Coordinates of C-alpha atoms in Angstrom, one line a residue:
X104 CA -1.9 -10.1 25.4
X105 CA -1.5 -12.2 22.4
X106 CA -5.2 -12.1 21.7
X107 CA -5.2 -8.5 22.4
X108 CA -2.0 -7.6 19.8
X109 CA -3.6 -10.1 16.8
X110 CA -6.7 -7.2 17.2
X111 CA -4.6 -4.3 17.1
X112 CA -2.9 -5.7 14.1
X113 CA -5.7 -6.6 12.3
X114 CA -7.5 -3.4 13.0
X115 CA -3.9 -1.8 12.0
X116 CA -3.9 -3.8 8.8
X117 CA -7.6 -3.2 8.1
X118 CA -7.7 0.6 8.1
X119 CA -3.8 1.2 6.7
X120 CA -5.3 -1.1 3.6
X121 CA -8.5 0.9 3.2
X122 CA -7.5 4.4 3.4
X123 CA -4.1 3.2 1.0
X124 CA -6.8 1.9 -1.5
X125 CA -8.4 5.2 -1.7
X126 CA -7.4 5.7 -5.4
X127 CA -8.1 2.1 -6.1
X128 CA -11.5 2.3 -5.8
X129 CA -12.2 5.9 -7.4
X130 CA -10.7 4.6 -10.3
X131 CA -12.6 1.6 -9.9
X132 CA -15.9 3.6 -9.9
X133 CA -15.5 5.8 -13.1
X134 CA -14.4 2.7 -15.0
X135 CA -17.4 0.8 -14.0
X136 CA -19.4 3.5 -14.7
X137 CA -18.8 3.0 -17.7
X138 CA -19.4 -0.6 -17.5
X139 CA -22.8 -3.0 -17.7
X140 CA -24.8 -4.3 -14.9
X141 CA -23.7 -8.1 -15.7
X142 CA -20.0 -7.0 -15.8
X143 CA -20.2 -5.1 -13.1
X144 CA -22.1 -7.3 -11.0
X145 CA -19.5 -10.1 -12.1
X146 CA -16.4 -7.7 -10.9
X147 CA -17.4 -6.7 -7.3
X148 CA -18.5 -10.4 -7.0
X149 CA -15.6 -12.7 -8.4
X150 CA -12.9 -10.0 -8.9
X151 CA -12.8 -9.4 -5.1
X152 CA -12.2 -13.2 -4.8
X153 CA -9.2 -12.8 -6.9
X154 CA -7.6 -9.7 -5.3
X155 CA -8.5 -10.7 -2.3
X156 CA -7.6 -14.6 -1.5
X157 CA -5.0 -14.5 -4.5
X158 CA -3.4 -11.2 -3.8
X159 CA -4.1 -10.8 0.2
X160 CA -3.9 -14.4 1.0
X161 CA -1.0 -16.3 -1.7
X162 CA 1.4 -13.2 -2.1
X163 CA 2.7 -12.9 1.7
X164 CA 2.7 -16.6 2.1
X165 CA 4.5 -16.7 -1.3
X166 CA 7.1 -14.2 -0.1
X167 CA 7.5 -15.6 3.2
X168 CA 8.1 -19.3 1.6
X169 CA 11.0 -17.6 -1.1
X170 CA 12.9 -16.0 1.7
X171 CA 12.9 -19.1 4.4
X172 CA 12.7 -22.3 1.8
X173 CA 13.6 -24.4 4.9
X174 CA 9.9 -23.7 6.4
X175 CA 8.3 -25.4 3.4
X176 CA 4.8 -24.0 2.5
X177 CA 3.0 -25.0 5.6
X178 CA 5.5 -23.7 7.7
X179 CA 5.6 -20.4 5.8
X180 CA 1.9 -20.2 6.6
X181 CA 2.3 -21.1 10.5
X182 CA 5.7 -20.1 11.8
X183 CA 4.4 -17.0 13.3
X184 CA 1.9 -19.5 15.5
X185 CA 4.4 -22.5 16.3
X186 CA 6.4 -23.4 19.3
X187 CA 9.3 -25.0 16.9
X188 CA 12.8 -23.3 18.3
X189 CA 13.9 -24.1 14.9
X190 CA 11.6 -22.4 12.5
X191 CA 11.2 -19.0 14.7
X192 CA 14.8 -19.3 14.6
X193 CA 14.7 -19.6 10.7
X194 CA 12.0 -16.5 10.4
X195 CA 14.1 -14.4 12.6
X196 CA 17.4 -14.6 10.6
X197 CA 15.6 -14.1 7.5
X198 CA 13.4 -11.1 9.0
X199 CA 16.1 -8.3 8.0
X200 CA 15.9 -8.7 4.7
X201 CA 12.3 -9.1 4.7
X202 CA 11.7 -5.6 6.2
X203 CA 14.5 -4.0 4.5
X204 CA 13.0 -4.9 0.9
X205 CA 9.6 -4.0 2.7
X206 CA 11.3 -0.8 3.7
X207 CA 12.9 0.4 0.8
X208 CA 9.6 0.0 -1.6
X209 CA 7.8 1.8 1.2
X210 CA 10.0 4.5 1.0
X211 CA 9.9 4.8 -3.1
X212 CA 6.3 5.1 -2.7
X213 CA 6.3 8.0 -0.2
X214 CA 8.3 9.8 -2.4
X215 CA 6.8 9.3 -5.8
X216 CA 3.4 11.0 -4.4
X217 CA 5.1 13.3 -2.2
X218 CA 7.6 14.6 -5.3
X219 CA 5.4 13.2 -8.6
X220 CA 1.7 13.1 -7.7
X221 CA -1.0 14.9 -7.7
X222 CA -2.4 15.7 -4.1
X223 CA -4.5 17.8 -1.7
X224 CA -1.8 20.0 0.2
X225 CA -2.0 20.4 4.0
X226 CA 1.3 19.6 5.4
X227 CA 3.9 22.4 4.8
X228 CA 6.6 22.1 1.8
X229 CA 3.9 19.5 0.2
X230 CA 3.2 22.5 -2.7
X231 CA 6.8 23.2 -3.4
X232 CA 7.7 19.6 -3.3
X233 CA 4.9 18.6 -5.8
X234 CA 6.9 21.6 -8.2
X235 CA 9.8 19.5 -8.0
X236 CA 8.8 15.9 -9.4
X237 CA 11.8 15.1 -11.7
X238 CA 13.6 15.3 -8.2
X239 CA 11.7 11.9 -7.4
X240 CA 14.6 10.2 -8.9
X241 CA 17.5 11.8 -7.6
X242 CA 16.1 11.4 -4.1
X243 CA 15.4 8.1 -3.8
X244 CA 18.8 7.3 -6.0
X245 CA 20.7 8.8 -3.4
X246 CA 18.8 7.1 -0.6
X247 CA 19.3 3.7 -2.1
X248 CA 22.7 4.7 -2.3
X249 CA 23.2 5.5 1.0
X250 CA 21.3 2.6 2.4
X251 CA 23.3 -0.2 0.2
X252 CA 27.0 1.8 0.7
X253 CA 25.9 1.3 4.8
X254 CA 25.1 -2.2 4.9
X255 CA 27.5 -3.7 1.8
X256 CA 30.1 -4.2 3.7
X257 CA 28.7 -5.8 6.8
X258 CA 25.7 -7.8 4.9
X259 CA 25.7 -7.8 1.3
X260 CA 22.8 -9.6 1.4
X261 CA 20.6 -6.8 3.2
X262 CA 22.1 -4.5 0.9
X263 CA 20.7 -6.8 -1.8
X264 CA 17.3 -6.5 -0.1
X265 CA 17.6 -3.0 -0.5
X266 CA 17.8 -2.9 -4.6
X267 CA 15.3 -5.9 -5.0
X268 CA 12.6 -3.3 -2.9
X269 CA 13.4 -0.5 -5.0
X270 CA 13.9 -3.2 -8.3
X271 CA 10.2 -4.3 -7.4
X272 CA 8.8 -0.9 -7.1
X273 CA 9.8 0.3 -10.3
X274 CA 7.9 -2.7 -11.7
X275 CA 4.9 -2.6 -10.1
X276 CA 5.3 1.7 -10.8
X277 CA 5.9 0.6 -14.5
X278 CA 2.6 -1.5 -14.7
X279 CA 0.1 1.4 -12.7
X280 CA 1.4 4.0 -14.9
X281 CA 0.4 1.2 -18.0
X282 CA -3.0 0.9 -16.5
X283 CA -3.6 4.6 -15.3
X284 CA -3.3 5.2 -19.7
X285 CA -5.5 2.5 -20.5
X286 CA -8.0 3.6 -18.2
X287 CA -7.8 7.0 -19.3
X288 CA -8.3 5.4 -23.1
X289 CA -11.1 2.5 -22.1
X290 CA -12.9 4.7 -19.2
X291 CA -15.1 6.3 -21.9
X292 CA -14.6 4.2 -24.9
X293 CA -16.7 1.5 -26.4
X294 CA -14.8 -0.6 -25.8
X295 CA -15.6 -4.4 -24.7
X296 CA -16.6 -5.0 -21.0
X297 CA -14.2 -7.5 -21.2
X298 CA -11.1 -5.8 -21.7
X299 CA -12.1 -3.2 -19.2
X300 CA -12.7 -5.9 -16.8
X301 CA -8.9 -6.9 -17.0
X302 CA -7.8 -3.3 -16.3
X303 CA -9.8 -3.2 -13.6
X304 CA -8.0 -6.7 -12.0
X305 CA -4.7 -5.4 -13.5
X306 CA -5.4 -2.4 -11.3
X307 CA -6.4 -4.1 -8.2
X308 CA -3.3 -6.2 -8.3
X309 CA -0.7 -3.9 -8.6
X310 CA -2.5 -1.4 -5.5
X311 CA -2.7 -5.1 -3.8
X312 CA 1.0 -5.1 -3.5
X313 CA 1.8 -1.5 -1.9
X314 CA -0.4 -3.2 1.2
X315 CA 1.2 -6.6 1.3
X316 CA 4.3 -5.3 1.7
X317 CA 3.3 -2.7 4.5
X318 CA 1.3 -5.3 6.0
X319 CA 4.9 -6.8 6.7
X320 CA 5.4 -3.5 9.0
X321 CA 2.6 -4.7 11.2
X322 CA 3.6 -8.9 11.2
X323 CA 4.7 -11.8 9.3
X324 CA 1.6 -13.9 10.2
X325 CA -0.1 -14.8 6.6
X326 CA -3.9 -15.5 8.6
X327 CA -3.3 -12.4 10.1
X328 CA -2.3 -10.4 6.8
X329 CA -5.0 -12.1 5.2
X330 CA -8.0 -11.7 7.5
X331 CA -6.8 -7.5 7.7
X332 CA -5.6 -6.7 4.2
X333 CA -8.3 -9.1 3.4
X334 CA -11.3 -6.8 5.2
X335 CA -9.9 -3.7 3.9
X336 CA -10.5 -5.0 0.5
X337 CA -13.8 -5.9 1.0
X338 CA -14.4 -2.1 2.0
X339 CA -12.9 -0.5 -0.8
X340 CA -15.3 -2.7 -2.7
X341 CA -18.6 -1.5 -0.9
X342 CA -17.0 2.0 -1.2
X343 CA -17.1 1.4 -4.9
X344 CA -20.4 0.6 -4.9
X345 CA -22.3 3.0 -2.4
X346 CA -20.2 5.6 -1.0
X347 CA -17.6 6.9 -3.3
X348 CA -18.5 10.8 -3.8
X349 CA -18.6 10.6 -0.1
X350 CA -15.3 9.5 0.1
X351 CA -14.4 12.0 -2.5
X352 CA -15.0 14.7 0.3
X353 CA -12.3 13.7 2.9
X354 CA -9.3 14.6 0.5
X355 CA -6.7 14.7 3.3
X356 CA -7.0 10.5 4.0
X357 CA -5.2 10.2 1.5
X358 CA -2.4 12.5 2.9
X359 CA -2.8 10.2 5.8
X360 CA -2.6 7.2 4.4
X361 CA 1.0 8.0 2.4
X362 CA 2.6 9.5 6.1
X363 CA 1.5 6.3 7.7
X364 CA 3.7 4.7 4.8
X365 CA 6.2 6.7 5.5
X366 CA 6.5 6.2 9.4
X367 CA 6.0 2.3 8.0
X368 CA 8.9 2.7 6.0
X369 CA 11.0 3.8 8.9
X370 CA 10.1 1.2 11.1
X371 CA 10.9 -1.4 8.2
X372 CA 14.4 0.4 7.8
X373 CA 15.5 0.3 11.3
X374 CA 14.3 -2.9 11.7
X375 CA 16.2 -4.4 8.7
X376 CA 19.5 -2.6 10.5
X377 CA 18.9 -4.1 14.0
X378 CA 17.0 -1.6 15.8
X379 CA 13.9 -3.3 17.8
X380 CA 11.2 -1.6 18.2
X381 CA 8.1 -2.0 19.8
X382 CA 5.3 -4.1 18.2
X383 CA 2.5 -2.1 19.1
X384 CA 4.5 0.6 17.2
X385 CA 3.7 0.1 13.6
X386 CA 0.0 -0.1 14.4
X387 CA -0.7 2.1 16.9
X388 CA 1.1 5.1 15.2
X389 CA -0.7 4.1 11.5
X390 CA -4.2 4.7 13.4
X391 CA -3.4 8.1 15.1
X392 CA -1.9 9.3 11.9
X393 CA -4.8 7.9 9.7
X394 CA -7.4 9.4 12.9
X395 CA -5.3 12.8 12.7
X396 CA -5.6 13.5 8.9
X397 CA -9.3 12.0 9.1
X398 CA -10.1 15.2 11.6
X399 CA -8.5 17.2 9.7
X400 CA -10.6 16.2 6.3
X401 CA -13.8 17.0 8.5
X402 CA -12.6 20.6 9.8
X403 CA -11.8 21.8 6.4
X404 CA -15.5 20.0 4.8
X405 CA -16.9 22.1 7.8
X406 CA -15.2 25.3 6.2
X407 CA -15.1 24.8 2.7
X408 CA -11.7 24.9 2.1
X409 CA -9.8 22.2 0.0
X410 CA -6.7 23.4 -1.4
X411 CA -5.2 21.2 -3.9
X412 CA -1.7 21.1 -5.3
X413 CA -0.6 22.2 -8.7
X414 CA -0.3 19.0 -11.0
X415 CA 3.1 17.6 -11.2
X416 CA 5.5 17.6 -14.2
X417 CA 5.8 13.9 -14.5
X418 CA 4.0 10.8 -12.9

């Protein structure tokens, strides 16, 4: 069984990180477009090293280490696989806060592309909703509200988890809105390769971070995180390469992808409150959703209809 749930994760972790990185690697491909064959060849070559073994591989283990010091770095890296009483002990107090920071960033991302992004519309309200982006911040002002005045008083602490998800968010928001400008500026510029290669790892870093902190949904084993996230990665890279236009075409798994964050988020939430849920639950419902909007992306190819949404007010 434990064999059988370490391949449900990493399938879990390997699709939710593919279909999330959609617009990772569509901007990718117009910037390298732009790009020359040695640049390019040294980006899908060394950068995926970078995003994948410093992103995929040090930030979970990184994160895991700063919230249970007591582990030290090797037991960060294999609590999840040890018989020590002491150090499961020391994960599971610290897990709450863990999936409530995981939670709350989750559910800021929802709601910036449900309320502030540009999307393909399928689900109902989704074209009203994308009308009301400067919304975005009263929303998720009032559930951070909520979710800090309900656990301030039992555990300040989990309550503190809450800002620092929505703190880090804003950051990493702050930083893709930076880069989305300068790629707009360098995409058909003549500008140095060079400087276009840092967007591009710039870029790749801060859409690395929506799916470490999902992958933390799915388990808090870094191999496991690694070798799924990790995969995923690699994909979006040989989507950049060969198959983008294709991808292109199935405009709802994207939709997909941003409902499986939100059902994520949930699970996160009620988990950093004390409600246990199944395992299998965070991985299992990610595929069907993903598999759902994936049909759905075929259907409407078949019939030539692709509605989009208007384009929001704000980003």
């Amino acid at each position: 069984m434990e064999l059988l749930y370490a391949l449900v994760v990493i399938i879990g972790l390997f699709i939710f990180e593919s279909i999330a990185s959609i617009d990772n690697a569509i901007i990718n491909a117009d910037i390298l477009a732009t790009m020359k064959e040695k640049a390019r060849r040294w980006f899908l070559v060394w950068g995926i090293l970078l995003s994948v073994f410093l992103v995929r591989g040090i930030l979970p283990w990184l994160i895991l280490w700063a919230a249970n010091p007591s582990l030290g770095p090797i037991g960060a890296l294999t609590v999840t696989f040890t018989d020590d009483d002491a150090a499961m002990a020391a994960m599971e107090s610290t897990a709450p806060y863990l999936l409530m920071f995981g939670g709350m960033f989750m559910v800021f991302l929802f709601c910036h592309w449900l309320f502030a992004e540009k999307k393909d519309c399928i689900m109902p309200g989704e074209r009203f909703l994308t009308n009301q982006a400067p919304w975005f911040y009263a929303v998720v002002s009032v559930i951070l509200l909520a979710v800090v005045w309900a656990t301030l008083e039992s555990d300040p602490l989990l309550a503190f988890a809450a800002v620092a998800g929505s703190t880090l968010f804003f950051l990493v928001q702050g930083f893709r809105l930076s880069a989305d400008i300068k790629s707009a500026e360098l995409g058909h510029s003549e500008k140095s390769d060079s400087a276009k290669l840092m967007l591009l790892l710039v870029i790749d870093s801060t859409f690395s971070i929506d799916g470490v902190i999902g992958a933390f949904a799915f388990t808090f084993s870094v191999p496991l995180i690694f070798i799924g996230c990790g995969l995923g990665a690699i994909v979006v890279r040989e989507l950049t390469i060969k198959y983008i236009d294709t991808i292109r075409r199935y405009v709802y798994l994207k939709n997909g992808a941003m409902y499986s964050v939100l059902v994520l988020s949930l699970i996160m939430v009620a988990e950093g409150f004390g409600i246990h849920l199944p395992p299998w639950l965070a991985p299992v419902s990610m595929i069907v959703i993903v598999s759902v909007f994936l049909y759905i992306s075929v259907l409407r190819i078949r019939r030539g209809q692709v509605p989009v949404c208007p384009t929001p007010v704000v980003r």
